[in-house]
XYZ file of C-alpha atoms in Angstrom:
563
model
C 24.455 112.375 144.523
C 25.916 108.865 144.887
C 29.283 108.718 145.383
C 31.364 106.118 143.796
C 33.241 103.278 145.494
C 36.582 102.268 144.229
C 34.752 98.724 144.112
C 32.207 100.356 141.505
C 34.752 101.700 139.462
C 35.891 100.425 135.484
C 38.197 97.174 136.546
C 39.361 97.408 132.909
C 40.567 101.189 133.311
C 44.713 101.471 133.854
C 44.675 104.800 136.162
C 48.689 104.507 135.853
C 48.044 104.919 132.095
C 45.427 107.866 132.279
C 47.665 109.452 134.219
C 51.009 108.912 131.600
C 48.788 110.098 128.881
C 47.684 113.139 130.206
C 51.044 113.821 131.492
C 52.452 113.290 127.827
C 49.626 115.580 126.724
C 50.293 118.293 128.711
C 54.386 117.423 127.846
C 53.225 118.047 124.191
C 52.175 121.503 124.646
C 54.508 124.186 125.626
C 53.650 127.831 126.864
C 55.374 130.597 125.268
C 54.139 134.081 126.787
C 50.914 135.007 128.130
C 48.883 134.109 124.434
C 51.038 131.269 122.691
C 51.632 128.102 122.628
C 53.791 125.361 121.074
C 52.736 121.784 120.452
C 53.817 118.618 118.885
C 51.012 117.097 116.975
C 50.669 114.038 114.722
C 53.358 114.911 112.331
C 53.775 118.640 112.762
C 54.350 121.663 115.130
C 51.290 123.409 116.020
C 51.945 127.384 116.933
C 49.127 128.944 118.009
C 49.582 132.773 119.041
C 46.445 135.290 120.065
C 49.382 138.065 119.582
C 49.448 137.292 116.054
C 46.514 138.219 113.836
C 45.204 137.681 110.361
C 42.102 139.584 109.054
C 38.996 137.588 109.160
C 38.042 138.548 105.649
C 34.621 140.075 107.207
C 34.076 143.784 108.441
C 31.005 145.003 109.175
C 31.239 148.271 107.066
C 34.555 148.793 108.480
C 33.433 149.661 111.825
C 33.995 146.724 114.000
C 37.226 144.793 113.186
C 37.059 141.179 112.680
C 40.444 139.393 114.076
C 41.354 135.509 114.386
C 43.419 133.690 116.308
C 46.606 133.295 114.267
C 47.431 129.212 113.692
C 50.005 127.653 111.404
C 51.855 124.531 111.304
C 55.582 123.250 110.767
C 55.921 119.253 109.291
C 58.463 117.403 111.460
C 60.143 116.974 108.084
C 60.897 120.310 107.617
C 62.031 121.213 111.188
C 66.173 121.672 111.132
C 67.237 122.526 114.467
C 65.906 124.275 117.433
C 67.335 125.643 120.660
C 67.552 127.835 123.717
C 69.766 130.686 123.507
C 69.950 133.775 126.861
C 66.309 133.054 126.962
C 65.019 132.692 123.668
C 63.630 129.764 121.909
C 64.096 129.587 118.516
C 62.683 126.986 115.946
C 64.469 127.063 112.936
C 62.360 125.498 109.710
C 62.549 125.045 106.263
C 59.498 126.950 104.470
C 58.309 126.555 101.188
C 57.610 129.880 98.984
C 54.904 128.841 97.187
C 52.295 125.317 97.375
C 53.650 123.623 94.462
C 55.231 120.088 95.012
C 58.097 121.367 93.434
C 58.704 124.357 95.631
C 62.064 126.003 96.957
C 62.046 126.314 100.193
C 64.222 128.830 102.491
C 65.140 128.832 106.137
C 62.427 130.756 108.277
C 62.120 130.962 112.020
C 59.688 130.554 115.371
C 61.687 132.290 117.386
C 59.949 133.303 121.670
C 61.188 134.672 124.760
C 60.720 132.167 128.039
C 59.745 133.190 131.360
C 63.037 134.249 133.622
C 63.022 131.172 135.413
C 65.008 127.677 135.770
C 61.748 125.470 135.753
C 60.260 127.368 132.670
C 63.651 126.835 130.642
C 64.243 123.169 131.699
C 60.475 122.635 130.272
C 61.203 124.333 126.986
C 65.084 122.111 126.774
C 62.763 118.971 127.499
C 59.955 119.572 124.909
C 62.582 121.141 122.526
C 64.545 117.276 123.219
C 60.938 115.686 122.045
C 60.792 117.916 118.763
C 64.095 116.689 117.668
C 63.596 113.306 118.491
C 60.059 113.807 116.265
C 61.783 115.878 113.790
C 64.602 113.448 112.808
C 63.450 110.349 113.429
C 65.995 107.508 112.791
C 68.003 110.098 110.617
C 71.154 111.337 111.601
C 71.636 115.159 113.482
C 73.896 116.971 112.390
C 75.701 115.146 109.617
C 79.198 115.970 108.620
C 79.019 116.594 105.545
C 81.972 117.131 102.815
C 80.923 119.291 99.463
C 82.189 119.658 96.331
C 81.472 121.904 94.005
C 81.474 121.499 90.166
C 81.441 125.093 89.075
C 80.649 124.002 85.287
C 78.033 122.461 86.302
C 74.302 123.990 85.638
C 75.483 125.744 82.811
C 78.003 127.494 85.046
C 75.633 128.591 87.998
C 76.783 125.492 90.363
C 78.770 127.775 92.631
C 75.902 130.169 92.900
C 73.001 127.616 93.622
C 75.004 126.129 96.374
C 75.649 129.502 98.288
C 72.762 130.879 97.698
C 70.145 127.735 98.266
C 72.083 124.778 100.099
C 74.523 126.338 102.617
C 71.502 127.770 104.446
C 70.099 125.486 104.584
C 72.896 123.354 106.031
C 73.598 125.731 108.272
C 70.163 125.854 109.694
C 70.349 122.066 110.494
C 73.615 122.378 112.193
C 75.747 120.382 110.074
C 79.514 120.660 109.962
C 80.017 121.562 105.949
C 83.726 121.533 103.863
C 83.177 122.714 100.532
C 85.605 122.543 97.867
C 85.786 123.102 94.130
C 86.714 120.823 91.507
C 89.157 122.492 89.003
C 89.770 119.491 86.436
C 88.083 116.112 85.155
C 87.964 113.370 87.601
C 89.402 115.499 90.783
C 86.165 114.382 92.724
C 88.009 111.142 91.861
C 91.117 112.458 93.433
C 89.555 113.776 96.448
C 87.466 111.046 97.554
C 90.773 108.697 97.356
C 92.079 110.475 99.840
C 89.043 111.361 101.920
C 89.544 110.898 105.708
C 86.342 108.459 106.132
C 86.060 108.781 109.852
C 86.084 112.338 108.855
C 82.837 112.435 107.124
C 79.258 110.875 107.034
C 78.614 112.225 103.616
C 80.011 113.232 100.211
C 78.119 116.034 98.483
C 78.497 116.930 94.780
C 76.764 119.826 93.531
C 76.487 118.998 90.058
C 75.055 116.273 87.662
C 75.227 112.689 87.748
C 79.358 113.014 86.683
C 80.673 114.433 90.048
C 78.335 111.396 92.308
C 80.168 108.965 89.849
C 83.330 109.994 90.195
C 83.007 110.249 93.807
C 81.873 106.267 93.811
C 85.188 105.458 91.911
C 87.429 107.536 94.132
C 86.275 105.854 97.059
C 86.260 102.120 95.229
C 90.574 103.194 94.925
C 90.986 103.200 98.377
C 92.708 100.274 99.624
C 89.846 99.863 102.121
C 87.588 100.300 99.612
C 84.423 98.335 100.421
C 84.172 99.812 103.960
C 84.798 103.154 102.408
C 81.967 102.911 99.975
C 79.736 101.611 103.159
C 80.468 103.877 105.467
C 80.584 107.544 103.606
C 77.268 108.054 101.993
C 77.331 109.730 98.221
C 74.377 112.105 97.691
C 73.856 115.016 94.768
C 72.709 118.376 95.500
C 71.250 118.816 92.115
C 73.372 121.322 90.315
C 73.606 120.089 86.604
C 71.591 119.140 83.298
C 71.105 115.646 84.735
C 69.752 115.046 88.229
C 68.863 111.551 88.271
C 70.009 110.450 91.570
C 68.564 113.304 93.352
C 65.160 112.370 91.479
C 65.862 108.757 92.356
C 66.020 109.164 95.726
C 64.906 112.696 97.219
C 61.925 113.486 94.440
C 63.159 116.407 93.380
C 65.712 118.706 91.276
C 65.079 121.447 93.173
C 68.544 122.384 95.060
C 67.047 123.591 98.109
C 64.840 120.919 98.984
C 67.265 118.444 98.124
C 69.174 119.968 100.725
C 66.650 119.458 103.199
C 66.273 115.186 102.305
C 70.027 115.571 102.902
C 69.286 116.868 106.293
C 66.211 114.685 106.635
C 68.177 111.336 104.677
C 68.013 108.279 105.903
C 71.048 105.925 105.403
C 70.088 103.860 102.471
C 72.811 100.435 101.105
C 72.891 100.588 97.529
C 73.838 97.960 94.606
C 77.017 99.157 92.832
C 77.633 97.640 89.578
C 81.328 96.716 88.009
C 81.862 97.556 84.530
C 85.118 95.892 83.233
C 86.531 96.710 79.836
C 90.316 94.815 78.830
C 92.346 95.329 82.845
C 89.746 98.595 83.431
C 87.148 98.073 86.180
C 84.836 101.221 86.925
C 81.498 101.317 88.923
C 78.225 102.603 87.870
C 75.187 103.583 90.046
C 72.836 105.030 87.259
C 72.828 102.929 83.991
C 74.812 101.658 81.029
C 73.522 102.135 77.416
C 74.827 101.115 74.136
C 72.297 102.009 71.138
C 69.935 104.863 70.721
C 70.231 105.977 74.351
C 74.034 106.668 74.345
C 73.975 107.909 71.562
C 71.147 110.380 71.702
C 73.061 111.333 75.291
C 76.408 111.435 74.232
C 76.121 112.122 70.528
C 74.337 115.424 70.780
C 76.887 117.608 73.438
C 77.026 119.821 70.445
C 73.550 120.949 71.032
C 73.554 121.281 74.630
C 71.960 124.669 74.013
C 69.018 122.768 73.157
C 68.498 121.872 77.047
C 66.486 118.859 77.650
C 65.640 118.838 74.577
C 68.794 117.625 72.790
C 67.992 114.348 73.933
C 64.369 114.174 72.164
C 65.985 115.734 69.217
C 68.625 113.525 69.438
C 66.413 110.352 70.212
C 64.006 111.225 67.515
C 66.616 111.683 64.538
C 67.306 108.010 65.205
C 64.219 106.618 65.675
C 63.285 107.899 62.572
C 66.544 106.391 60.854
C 66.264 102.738 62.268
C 69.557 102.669 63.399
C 70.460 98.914 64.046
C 73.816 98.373 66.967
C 74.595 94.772 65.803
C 76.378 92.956 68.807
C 76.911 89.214 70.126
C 74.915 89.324 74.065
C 74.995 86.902 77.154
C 72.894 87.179 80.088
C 72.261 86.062 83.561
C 68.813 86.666 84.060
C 67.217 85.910 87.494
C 63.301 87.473 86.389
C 62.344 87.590 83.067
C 57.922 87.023 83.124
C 56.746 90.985 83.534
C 54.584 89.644 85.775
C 57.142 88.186 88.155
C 59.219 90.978 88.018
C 55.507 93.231 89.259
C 55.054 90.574 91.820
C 59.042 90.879 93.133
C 58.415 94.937 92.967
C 55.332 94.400 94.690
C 56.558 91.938 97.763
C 59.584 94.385 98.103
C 57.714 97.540 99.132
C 55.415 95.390 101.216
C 58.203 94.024 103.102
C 59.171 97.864 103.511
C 56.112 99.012 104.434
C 55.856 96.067 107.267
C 59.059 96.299 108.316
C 58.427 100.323 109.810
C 61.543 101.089 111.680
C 63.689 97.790 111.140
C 66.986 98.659 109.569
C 67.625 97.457 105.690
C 70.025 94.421 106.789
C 67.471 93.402 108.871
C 65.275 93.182 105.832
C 67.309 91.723 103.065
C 69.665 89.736 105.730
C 73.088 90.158 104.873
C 74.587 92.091 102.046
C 77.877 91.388 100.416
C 80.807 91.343 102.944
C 83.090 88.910 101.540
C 86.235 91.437 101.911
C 87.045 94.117 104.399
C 89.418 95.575 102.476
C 89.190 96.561 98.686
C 85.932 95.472 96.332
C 84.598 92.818 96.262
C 85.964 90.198 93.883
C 84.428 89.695 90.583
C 81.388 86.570 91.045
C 81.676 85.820 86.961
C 85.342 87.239 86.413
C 86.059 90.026 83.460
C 85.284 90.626 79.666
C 88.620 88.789 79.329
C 87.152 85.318 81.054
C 85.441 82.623 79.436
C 81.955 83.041 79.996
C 80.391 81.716 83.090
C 79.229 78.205 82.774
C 76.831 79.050 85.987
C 73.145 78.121 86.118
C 71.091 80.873 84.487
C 73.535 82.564 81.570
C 72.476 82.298 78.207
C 75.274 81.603 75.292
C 76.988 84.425 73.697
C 73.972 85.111 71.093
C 73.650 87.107 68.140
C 71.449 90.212 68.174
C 72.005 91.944 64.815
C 69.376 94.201 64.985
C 69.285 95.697 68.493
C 68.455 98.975 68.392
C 68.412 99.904 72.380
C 70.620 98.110 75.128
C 69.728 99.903 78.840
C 70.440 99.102 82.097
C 69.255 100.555 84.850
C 69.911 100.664 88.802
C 67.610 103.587 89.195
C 63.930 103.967 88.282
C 64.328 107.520 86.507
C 66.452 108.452 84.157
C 65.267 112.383 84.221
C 62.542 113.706 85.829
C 59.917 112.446 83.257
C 61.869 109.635 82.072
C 60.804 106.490 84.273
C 62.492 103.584 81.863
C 62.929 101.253 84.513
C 59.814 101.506 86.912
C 60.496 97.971 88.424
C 63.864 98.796 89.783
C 65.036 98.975 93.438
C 67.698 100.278 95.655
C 69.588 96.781 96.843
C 67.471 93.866 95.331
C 70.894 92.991 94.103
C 70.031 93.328 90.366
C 70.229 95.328 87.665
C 66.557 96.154 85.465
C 67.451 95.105 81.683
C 65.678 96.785 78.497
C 66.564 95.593 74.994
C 64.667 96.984 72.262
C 64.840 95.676 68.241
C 65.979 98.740 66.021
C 63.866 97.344 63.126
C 60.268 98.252 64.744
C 58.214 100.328 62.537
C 58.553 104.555 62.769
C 54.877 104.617 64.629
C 55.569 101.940 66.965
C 59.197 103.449 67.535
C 56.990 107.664 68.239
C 54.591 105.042 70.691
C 57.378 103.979 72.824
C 58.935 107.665 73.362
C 55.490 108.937 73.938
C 54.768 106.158 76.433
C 57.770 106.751 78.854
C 56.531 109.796 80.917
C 52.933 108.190 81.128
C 54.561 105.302 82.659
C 52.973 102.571 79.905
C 56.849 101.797 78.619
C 57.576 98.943 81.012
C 54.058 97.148 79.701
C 54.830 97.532 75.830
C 54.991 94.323 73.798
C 58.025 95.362 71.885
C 59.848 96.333 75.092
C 62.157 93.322 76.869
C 62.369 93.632 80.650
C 64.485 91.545 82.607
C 66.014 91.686 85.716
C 69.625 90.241 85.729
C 72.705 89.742 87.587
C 75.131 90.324 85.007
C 75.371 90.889 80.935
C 78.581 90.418 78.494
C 78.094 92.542 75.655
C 80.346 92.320 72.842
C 79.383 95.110 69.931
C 80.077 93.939 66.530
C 79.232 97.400 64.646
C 80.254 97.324 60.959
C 80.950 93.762 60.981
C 77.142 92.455 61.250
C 75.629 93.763 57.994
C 73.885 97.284 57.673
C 77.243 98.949 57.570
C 76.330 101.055 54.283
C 72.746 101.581 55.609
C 73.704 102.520 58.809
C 76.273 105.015 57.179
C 73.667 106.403 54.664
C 71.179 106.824 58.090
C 74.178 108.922 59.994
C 74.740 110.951 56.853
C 71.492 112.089 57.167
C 71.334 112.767 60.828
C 74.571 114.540 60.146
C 73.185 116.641 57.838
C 69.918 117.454 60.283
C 72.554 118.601 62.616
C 74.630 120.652 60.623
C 71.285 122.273 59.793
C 71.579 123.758 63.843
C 74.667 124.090 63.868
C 76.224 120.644 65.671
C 78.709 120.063 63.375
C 81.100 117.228 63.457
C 80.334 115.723 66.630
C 76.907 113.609 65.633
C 77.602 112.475 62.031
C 80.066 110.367 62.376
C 79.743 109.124 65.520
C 78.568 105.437 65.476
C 80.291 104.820 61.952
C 83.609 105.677 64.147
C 82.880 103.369 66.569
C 79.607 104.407 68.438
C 78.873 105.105 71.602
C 78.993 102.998 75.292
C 77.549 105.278 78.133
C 78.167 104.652 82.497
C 76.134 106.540 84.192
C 75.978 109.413 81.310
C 79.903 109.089 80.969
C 81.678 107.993 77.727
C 82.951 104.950 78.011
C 85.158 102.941 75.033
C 82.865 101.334 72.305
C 84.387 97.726 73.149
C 82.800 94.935 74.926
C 81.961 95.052 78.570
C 80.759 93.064 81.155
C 78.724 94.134 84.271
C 77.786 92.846 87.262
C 76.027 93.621 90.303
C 77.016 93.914 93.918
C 74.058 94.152 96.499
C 74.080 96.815 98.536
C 77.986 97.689 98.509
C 77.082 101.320 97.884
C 75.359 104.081 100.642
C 73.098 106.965 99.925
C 70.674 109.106 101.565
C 67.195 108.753 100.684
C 63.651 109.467 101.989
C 62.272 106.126 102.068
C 64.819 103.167 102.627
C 64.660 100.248 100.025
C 62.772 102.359 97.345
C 62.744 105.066 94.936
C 60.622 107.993 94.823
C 58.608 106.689 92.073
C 55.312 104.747 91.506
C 56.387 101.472 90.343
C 55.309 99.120 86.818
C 51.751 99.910 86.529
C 49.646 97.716 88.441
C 51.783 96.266 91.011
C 49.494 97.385 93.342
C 46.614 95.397 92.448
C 48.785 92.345 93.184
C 48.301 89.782 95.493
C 51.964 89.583 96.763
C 51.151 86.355 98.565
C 49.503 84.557 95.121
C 51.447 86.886 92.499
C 47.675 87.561 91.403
């Protein structure tokens, strides 16, 4: 047989790099015993053990048994922590109980004894160093995380879901957890006041969207305010009747696995948004509604019984009345052509998806960093200001017959209520939805049908705009339709009497009506709101968007032609 001579050999083949790769191959794999092994794939762990069977489903007549080799598979995503301890290695994961997408998930465990010997164990520390490193990714270890508790929340069971599906969770990954209960309205505000922020990494709230909002405002009082809100990231551990930030950014309601994108979260700068009523400034991080929206939120706590489906009820009833929300409106829009606003959604996430590993400031340049110290100040001044003269506001215009004003920072609003499929995490503005109240009964059912099948955003009778700011001043009563507006609320009064919601419904926009912040009640006087890019933090699974699918068709889109 010819030998060959190092002259006859591949002049294109790297040796040094054959070498490095089989070395990292073998690296991958880890013996554990005499019949298993561990090994870091693709994007999972790979145990395969010969001392663990599963019946082959085949026996011939029952006399000779029919074993397999026993092979399963842990996602890096759902590894928490693993470690050497006297001799044992232990993998600790999060499992799911069942396949759907929407599946709990509870800590479970690899767990193998190493041979007695120094080599063998420093082996096992380094390829244990390489699943971490795989497993967490540019996210955080072992995040300090600070809890609170809204034991009201989720119809009482807060406390409960928390202990029983979150803290094992957190404990599994290793984080350092202080968990407190509110007792009152607006202690998370107190609290996060006078939160130590080199303390902390995170603020937790087990509950709806109410305890992440006060939490936002808590930390806006500080004196340092701006690097407070920057530095301590505000996530929910979905607890309540609304879960919208947890949809937003983790895909799910489901406590435990939001736990684990907690674990798993990657630091994500969110726009904030200043609401200022009179001398009052408060920030949002959800939406602001005045019109059917508020109202079918905040008019129907009467019938919370009713579930998630107080707000159909409550959206139907007026629907079907044609309420009308007369008010005087100026905006600063920045994308108003649907199409633009598909093409901007569409060059974001591309950007994203380039970008792999690159950091968002590194994507969007730099944020808003004007002040160190408190927020930052107000771009087009208060409610109380003369309007901005800037390029891009409209007048002050009349709009008596607006029947739905929405703003949103997040895509959904519930878990089947996408209303603002264009929006994004720090694009530094805010998705705008006005809608006439006068539109016929069947085009009004249309709309409400069309939300979950993600057709809403595409609707002629729907305005979409994205905007830096909006002055809203409601002029209810004063803008004709007083009496038929009255004569409509009777009658929804009277529907929810019928169910026993007395009181709180009928009367509700004759008195005033209702102004919503992220699902809070808010006084029914004007407002103005503006957006700060990126002034917020969260946690989220996919930096610079939500977990959602976008405006229908942005995909399709050229992002270089808009086409």
């Amino acid at each position: 047989m010819a030998r060959t001579r190092p002259s006859d050999a591949d002049p294109f083949t790297d040796s040094a790099a054959i070498h490095d790769e089989r070395d990292a191959i073998v690296e991958s794999t880890l013996s554990v015993g005499r019949n298993a092994t561990l090994t870091l794939g693709t994007d999972a762990v790979i145990v395969l053990d010969e001392g663990l069977h599963r019946d082959s489903g085949f026996n011939c007549f029952g006399l000779l048994p029919q074993k397999t080799t026993s092979t399963h598979t842990v996602p890096y995503f759902n590894v928490l922590w693993a470690e050497i301890v006297k001799g044992d290695l232990t993998i600790q994961y999060a499992r799911p109980t069942s396949k759907s997408a929407q599946s709990p998930v509870h800590v479970a465990y690899v767990n193998y004894t190493l041979e007695n010997s120094t080599s063998a164990e420093e082996k096992a520390a380094r390829w244990i160093a390489r699943l971490l490193d795989r497993a967490y990714g540019r996210a955080q270890r072992n995040k300090r995380i600070k809890v609170l508790i809204n034991p009201f929340g989720g119809a009482g069971k807060a406390a409960k879901i928390y202990t029983k599906s979150i803290e094992p969770i957190f404990a599994a990954a290793r984080c350092e957890v202080d968990a407190e209960r509110t007792t009152h309205k607006a202690h998370a505000v107190e609290i996060c006041e006078n939160l130590n922020i080199n303390a902390f990494d995170v603020v937790a709230s087990a509950s709806g969207d109410g305890l992440p909002h006060e939490c936002i405002n808590g930390l806006a009082r500080k004196p340092n305010a701006a690097e407070a809100l920057r530095k301590v990231a505000v996530v929910q551990l979905p607890c309540g009747t609304g879960n919208a930030m947890s949809w937003n950014l983790t895909g799910t309601a489901e406590p435990s696995t939001a736990a684990l994108c907690i674990v798993k979260g990657l630091r994500t700068p969110l726009d904030l948004i200043s609401v200022t009523q009179g001398s009052t400034r408060t920030l949002s991080f959800l939406s602001q509604s005045l019109g059917i929206v508020a109202e079918s939120d905040l008019g129907t706590e009467n019938i919370r019984w009713m579930g998630d489906a107080r707000f159909t009820f409550g959206f139907l009833v007026r629907l079907l009345g044609k309420t009308l929300y007369p008010v005087e409106i100026a905006v600063k829009t920045e994308i108003e052509d649907k199409q633009a606003i598909k093409r901007h959604y569409a060059k974001q996430v591309a950007k994203r998806a380039q970008a792999g590993g690159l950091a968002q400031h590194d994507l969007d340049g730099p944020l808003d960093t004007s002040t160190n110290l408190g927020l930052p100040p107000l771009q087009y001044g208060t409610v109380n200001d003369p309007l901005s003269t800037d390029a891009g506001w409209s007048p002050m215009t009349p709009y008596p017959n607006l029947g739905n004003f929405y703003c949103g920072n997040m895509t959904m609003m519930a878990a089947d209520a996408p209303f603002f499929p264009a929006a994004l995490p720090s694009d530094g503005m805010l998705d705008l939805v006005t809608i006439d109240g006068d539109i016929s009964r069947m085009q009004a059912i249309d709309l409400l049908l069309s939300v979950p099948k993600g057709t809403f955003f595409d609707k002629e009778c729907v305005r979409y705009r994205k905007v830096k700011a909006v002055r809203v001043m409601p002029q209810f009563g004063q803008k004709a339709g007083l009496e038929q507006n009255e004569r409509r609320q009777n009658t929804l009064g009277k529907m929810l009497d019928r169910i026993g919601a007395q009181g709180n419904g009928r009367n509700a926009s004759r008195d005033g009506g209702y102004f919503s912040v992220d699902g809070e009640k808010m006084p029914f006087e004007p407002f103005q709101i503006e957006v700060h890019r990126g002034l917020g933090t969260v946690l989220s699974k996919n930096v610079g968007v939500y977990e959602a699918i976008g405006p229908k068709g942005w995909e399709d889109l050229d992002t270089a032609t808009g086409e």
